[in-house]
CSV table of C-alpha atoms in Angstrom, one decimal:
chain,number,residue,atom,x,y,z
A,268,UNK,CA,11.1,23.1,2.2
A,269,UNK,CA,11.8,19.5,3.5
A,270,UNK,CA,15.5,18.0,3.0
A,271,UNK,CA,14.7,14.2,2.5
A,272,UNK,CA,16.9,11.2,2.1
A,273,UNK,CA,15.9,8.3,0.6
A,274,UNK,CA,16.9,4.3,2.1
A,275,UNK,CA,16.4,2.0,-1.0
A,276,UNK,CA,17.1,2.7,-4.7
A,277,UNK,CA,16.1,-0.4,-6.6
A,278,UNK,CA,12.3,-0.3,-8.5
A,279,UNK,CA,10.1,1.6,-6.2
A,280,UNK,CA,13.0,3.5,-4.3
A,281,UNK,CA,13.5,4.7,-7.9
A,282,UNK,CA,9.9,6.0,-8.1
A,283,UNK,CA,10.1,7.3,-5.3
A,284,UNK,CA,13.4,9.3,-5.9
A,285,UNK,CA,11.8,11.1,-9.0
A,286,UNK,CA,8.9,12.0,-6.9
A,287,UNK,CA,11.0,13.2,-4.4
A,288,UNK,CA,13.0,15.5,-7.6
A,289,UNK,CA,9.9,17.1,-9.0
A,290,UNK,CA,8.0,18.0,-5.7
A,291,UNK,CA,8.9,21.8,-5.4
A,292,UNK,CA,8.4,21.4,-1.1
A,293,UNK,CA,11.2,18.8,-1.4
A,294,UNK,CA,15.2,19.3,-0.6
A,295,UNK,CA,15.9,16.0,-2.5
A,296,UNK,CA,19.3,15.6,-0.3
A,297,UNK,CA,20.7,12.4,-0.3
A,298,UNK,CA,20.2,8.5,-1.3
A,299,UNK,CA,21.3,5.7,0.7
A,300,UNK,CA,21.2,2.0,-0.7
A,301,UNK,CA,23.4,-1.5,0.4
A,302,UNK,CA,25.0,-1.3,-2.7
A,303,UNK,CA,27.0,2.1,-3.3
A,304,UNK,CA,26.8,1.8,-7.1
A,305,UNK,CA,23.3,1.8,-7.6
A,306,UNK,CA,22.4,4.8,-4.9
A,307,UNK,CA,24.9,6.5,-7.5
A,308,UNK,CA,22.9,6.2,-10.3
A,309,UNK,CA,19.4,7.0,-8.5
A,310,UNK,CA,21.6,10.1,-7.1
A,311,UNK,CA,23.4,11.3,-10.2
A,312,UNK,CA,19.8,11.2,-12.3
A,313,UNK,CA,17.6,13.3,-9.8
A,314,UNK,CA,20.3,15.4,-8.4
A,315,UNK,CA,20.6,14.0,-5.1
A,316,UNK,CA,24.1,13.1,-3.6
A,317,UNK,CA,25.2,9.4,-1.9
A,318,UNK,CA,24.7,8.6,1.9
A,319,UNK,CA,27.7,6.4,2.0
A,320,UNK,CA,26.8,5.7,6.0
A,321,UNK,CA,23.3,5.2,7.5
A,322,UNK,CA,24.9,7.9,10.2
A,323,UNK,CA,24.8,10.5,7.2
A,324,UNK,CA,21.0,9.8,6.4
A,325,UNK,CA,20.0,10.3,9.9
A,326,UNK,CA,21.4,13.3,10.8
A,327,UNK,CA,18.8,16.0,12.3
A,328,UNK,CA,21.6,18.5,10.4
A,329,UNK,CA,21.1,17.3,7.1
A,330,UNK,CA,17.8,16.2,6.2
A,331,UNK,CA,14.6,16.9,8.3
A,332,UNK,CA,12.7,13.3,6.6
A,333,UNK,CA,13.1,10.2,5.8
A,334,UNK,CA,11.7,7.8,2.8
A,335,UNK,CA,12.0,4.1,3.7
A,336,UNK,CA,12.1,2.2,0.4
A,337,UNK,CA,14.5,-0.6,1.7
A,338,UNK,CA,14.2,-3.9,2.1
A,339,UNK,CA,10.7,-4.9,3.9
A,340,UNK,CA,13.6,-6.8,6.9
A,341,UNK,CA,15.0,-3.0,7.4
A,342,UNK,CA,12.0,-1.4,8.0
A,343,UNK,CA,11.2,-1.5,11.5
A,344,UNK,CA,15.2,-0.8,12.1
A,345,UNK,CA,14.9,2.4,9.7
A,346,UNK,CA,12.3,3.7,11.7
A,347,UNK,CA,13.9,3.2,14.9
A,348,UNK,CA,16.7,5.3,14.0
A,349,UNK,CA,14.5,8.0,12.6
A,350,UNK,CA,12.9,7.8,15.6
A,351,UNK,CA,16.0,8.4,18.1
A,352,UNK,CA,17.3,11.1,15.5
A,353,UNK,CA,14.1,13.4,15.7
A,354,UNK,CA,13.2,12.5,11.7
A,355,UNK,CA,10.2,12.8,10.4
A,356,UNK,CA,9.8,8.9,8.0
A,357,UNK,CA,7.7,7.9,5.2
A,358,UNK,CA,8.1,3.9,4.9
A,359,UNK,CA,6.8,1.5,2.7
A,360,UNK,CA,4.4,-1.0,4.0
A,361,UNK,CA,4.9,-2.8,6.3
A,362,UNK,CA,6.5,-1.6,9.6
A,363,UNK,CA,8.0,-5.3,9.8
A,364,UNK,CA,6.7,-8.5,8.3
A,365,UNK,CA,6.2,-9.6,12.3
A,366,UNK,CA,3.1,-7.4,13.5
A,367,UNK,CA,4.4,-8.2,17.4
A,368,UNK,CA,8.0,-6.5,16.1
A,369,UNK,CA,5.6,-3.8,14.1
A,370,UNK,CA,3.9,-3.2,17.0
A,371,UNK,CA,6.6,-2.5,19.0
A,372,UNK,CA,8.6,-0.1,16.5
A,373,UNK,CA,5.0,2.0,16.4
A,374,UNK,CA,5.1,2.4,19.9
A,375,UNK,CA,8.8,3.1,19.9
A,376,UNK,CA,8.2,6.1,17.3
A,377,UNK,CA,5.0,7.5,19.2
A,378,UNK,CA,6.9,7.7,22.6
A,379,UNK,CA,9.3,10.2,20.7
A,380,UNK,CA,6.5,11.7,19.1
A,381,UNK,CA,7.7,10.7,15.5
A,382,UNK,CA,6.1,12.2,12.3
A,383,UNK,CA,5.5,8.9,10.6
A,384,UNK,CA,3.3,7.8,7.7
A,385,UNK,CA,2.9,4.2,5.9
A,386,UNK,CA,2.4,4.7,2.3
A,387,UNK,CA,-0.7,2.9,2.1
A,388,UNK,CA,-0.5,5.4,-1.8
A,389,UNK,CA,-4.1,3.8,-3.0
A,390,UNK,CA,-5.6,6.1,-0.5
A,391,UNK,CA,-4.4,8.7,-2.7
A,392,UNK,CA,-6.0,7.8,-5.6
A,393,UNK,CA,-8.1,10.3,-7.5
A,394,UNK,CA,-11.3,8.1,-8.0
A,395,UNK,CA,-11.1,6.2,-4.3
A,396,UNK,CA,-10.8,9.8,-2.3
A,397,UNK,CA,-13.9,11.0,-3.8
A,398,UNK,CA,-15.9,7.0,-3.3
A,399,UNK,CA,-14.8,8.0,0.4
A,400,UNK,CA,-16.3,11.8,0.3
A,401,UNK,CA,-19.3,10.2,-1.1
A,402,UNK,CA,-19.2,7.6,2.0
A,403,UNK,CA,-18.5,10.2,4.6
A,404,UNK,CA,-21.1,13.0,3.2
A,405,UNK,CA,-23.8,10.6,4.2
A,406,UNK,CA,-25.3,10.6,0.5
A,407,UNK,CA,-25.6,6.7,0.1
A,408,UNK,CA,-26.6,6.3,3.4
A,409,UNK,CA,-24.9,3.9,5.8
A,410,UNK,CA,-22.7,1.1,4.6
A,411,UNK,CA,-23.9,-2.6,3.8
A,412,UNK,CA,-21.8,-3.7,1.8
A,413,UNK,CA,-18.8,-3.2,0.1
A,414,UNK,CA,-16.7,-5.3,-2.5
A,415,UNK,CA,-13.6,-4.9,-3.9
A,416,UNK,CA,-11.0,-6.3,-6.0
A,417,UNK,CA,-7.3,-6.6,-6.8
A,418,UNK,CA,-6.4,-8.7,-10.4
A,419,UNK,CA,-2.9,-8.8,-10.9
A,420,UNK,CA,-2.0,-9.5,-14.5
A,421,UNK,CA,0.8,-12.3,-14.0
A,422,UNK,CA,2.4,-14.3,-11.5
A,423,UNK,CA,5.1,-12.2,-9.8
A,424,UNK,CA,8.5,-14.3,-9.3
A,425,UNK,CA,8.5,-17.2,-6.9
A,426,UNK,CA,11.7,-15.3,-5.3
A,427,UNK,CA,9.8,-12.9,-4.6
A,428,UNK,CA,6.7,-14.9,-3.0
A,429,UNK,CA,9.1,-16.7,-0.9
A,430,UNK,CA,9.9,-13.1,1.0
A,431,UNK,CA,6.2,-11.2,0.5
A,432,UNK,CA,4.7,-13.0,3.5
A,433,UNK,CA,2.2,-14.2,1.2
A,434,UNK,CA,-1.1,-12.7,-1.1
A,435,UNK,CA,-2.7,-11.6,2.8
A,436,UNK,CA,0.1,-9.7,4.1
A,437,UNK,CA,1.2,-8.8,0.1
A,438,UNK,CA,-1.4,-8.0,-1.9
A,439,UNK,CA,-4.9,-8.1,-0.4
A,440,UNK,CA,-3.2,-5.6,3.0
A,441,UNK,CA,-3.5,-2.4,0.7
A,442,UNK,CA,-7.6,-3.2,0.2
A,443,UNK,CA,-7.3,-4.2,3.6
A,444,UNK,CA,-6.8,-0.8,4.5
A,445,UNK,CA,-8.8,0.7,2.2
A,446,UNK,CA,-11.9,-1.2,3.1
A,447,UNK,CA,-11.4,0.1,6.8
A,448,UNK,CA,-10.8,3.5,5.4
A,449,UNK,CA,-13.8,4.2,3.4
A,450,UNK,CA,-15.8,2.2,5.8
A,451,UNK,CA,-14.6,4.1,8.5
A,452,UNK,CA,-14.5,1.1,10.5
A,453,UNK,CA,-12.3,-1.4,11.9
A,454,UNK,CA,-13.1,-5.1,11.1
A,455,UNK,CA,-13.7,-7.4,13.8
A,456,UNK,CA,-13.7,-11.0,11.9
A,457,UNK,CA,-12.1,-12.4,8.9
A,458,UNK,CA,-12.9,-15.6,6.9
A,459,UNK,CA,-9.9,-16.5,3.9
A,460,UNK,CA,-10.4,-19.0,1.6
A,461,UNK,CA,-8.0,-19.5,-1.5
A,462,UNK,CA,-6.3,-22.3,-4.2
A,463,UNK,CA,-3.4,-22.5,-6.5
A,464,UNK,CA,-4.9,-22.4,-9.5
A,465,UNK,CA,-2.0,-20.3,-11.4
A,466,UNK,CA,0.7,-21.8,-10.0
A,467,UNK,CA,1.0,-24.8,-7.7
A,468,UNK,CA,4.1,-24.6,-6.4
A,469,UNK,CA,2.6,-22.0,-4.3
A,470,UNK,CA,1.6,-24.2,-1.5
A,471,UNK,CA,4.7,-25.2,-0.9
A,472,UNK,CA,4.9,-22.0,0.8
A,473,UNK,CA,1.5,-22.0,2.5
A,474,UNK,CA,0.4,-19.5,-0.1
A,475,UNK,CA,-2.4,-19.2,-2.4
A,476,UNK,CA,-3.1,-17.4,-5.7
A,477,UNK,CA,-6.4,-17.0,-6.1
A,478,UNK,CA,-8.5,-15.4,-2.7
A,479,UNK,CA,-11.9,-14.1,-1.2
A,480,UNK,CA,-11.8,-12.5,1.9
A,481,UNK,CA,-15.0,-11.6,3.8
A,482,UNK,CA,-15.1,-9.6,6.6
A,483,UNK,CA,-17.7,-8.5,9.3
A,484,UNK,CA,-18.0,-5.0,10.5
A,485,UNK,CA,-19.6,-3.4,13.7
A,486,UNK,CA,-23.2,-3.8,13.1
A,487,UNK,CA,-23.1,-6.1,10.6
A,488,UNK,CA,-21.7,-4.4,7.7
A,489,UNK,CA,-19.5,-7.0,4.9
A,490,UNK,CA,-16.6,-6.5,3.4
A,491,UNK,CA,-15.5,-8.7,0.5
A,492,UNK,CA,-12.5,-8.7,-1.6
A,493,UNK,CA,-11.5,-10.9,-4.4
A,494,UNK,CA,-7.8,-11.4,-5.1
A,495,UNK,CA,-6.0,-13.0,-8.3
A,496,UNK,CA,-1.9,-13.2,-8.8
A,497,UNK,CA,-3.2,-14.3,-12.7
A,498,UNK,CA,-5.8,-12.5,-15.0
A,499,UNK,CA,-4.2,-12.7,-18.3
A,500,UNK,CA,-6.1,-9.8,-19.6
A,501,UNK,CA,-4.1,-7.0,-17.6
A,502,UNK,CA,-4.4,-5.5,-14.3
A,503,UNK,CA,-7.8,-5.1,-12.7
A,504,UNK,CA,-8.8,-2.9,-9.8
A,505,UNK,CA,-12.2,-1.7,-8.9
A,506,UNK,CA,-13.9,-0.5,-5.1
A,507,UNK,CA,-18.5,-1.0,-4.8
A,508,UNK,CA,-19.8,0.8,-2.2
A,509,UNK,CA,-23.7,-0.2,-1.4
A,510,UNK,CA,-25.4,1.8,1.0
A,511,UNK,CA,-28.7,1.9,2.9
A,512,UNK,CA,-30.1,4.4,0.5
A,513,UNK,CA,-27.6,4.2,-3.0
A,514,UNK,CA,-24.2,3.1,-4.6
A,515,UNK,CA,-20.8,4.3,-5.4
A,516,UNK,CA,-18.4,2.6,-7.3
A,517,UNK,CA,-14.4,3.0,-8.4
A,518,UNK,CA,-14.9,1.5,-11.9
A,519,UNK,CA,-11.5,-0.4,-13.1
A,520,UNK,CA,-9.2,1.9,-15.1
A,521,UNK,CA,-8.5,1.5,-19.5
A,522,UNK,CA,-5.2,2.4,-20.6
A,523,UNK,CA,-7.6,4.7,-22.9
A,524,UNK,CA,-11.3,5.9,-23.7
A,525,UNK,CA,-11.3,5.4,-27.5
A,526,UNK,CA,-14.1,2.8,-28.5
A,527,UNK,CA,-13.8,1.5,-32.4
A,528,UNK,CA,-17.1,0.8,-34.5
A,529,UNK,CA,-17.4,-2.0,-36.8
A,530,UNK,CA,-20.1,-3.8,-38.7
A,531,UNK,CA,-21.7,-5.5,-35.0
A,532,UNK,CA,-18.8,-5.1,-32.8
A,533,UNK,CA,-17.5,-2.1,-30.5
A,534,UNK,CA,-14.1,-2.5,-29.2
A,535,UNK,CA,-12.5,-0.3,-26.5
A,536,UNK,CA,-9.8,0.1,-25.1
A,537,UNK,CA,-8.0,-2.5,-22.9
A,538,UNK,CA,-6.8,-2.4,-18.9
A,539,UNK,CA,-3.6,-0.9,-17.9
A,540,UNK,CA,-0.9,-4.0,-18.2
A,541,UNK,CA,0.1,-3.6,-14.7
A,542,UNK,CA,-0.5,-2.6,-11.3
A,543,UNK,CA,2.5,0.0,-11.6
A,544,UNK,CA,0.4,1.9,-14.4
A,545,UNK,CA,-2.8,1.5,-12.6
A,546,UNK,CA,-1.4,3.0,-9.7
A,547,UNK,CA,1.8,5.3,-10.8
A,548,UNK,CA,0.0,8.6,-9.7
A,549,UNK,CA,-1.2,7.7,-6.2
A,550,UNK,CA,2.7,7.5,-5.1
A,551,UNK,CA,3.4,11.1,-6.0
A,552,UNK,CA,0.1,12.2,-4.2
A,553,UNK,CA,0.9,10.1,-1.2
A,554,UNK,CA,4.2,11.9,-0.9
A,555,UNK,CA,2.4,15.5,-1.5
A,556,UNK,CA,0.2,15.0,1.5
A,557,UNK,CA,3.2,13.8,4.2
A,558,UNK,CA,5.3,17.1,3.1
A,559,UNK,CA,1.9,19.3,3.2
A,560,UNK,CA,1.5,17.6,6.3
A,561,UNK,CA,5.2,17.9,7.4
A,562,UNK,CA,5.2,22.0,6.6
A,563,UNK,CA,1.5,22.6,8.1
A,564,UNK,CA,2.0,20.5,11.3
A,565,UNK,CA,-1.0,18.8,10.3
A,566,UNK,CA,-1.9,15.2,11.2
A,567,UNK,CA,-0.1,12.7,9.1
A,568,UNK,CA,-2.7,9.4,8.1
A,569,UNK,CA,-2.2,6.5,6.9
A,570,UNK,CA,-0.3,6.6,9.8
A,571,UNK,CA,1.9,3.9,11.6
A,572,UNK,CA,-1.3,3.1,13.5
A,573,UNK,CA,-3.2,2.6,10.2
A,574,UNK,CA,-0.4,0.2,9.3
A,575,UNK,CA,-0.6,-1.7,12.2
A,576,UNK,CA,-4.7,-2.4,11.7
A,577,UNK,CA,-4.2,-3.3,7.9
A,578,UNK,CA,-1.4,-5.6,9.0
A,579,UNK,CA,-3.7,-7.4,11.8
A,580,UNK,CA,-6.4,-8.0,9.6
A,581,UNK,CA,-4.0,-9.8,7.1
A,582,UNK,CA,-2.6,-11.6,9.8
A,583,UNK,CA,-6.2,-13.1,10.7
A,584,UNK,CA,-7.0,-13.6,7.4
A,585,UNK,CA,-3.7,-15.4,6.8
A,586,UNK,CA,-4.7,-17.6,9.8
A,587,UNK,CA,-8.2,-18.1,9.0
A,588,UNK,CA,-6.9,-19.8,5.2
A,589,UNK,CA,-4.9,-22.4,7.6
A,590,UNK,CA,-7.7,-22.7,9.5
A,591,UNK,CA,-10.3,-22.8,7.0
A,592,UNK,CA,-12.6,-20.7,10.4
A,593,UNK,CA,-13.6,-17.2,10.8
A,594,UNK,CA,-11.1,-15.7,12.7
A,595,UNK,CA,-11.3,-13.0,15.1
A,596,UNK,CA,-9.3,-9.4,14.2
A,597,UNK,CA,-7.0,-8.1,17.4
A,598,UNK,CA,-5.5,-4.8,17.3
């Protein structure tokens, strides 16, 4: 059994918190957020009590983990501390929005030896865990290509684009690191190209809307992965793997599998009207896996390591759409 506290209760810390309340390996101990009234609700409805200090949530006595759900600015601080206290952490991507200051705090936690884990949760999903067993069993052969793609169904807030670090470091990271998972590969150059096409004000924040990314892999392998912000038709999400000798493919997910039959027309079932839905049950696998992981000593992936390579790549990408070059990937 693992005592966790939990730094963050707004949206995902309150995922996270009910995740934390039904896994039977979990201690759900205490919540910790900047404002004391909200921790008190995420407490009082999963049966966790309130951190009123960050001294009480890292306390060796007390809890034996951490889940960092906080603001992306208190990340690399959160970990820190975990780190000094001898905590194991789970912490939301990314380490820090600054991949020098990431890079540091990783190193900080591995000279103290640190259980840590970036929940990177799409490598939990059901239908992209068995595209990578397919991938790794040798069955397609070796990888050629593969093409992915992340369709978000509206425009998130500009207040929040003004904090995300942009679609790179934002949205296209997590296919980032999936692409280098199921390759099994690290990336060594990046070309970005993107527009505005959903919303202009968007550049005046260097950012873009509408991406593809390509990327090059040892030997020659290509990655590419098509971003929208905008689809109008719900969220779409969907992984292609070509191989020397066949295919596997994540096909996108319906909200259901009932198809209607009329007089020339067949209608199914639409896409999931978010990427929450889409995604919902990857966050209580990810979880599952760090507290096996935790209780069996095991190793803990994606780790902070994995974090850091997603991060780089985004980072070149980010540059290569200022550039409007291929850019060159350093870990």
């Amino acid at each position: 059994m693992q005592r966790f506290a939990l730094i963050g209760a707004g949206f995902i810390g309150t995922v996270h918190a009910a995740n934390l309340a039904a896994n039977p390996d979990v201690d759900f101990a205490l919540v910790y957020d900047v404002d004391p009234q909200r921790a008190a609700t995420v407490a009082g409805s999963f049966g966790a009590a309130v951190a009123h200090s960050l001294d009480e949530v890292f306390d060796a006595g007390t809890v034996d983990a951490v889940f960092v759900a906080s603001s992306t600015d208190t990340h690399a601080e959160h970990v820190r501390r975990a780190a000094d206290a001898g905590i194991a952490v789970l912490c939301e991507k990314p380490i820090d929005l600054d991949l020098a200051h990431a890079n540091e705090t990783a190193e900080y936690a591995a000279q103290r030896s640190t259980r840590a884990m970036v929940d990177f949760n799409r490598r939990f999903d059901r239908d992209y865990a068995e595209l990578k067993r397919i991938v790794d069993s040798g069955e397609i052969g070796s990888v050629e290509l593969i093409q992915l793609s992340s369709r978000g169904p509206a425009m998130p807030p500009l207040e929040y684009i003004a904090v995300s670090g942009g679609q790179m470091r934002d949205q296209a990271v997590h296919f980032f690191d999936l692409a280098r998972w199921i390759a099994g590969m690290d990336p060594v150059e990046v070309f970005a190209t993107g527009s505005t096409m959903a919303e202009p004000r968007l550049a005046d924040y260097g950012d873009v809307d509408t991406s593809v990314v390509s990327l090059r892999l040892p030997g020659g392998a290509l990655v590419q992965i098509d971003c929208t912000r905008r689809t109008g038709y719900g969220y779409d999400e969907r992984i292609e793997v070509l191989g020397s000798k066949g295919m596997a493919e994540a096909r996108r997910h319906r909200n259901g599998n009932v198809s209607r039959y009329g007089a020339g027309t067949v209608t199914d079932d639409g896409l999931h009207p978010g990427w929450f839905e889409r995604v919902k049950p990857t966050y209580a696998a990810a979880l599952a896996a760090f507290v096996d992981a935790l209780e069996k000593g095991t190793p803990i992936t994606p780790s902070l390591e994995d974090g850091l390579k997603a991060q780089a790549i985004a980072e070149a990408a980010t540059r290569s759409l200022a550039s409007g070059r291929s850019e060159p990937i350093g870990y």
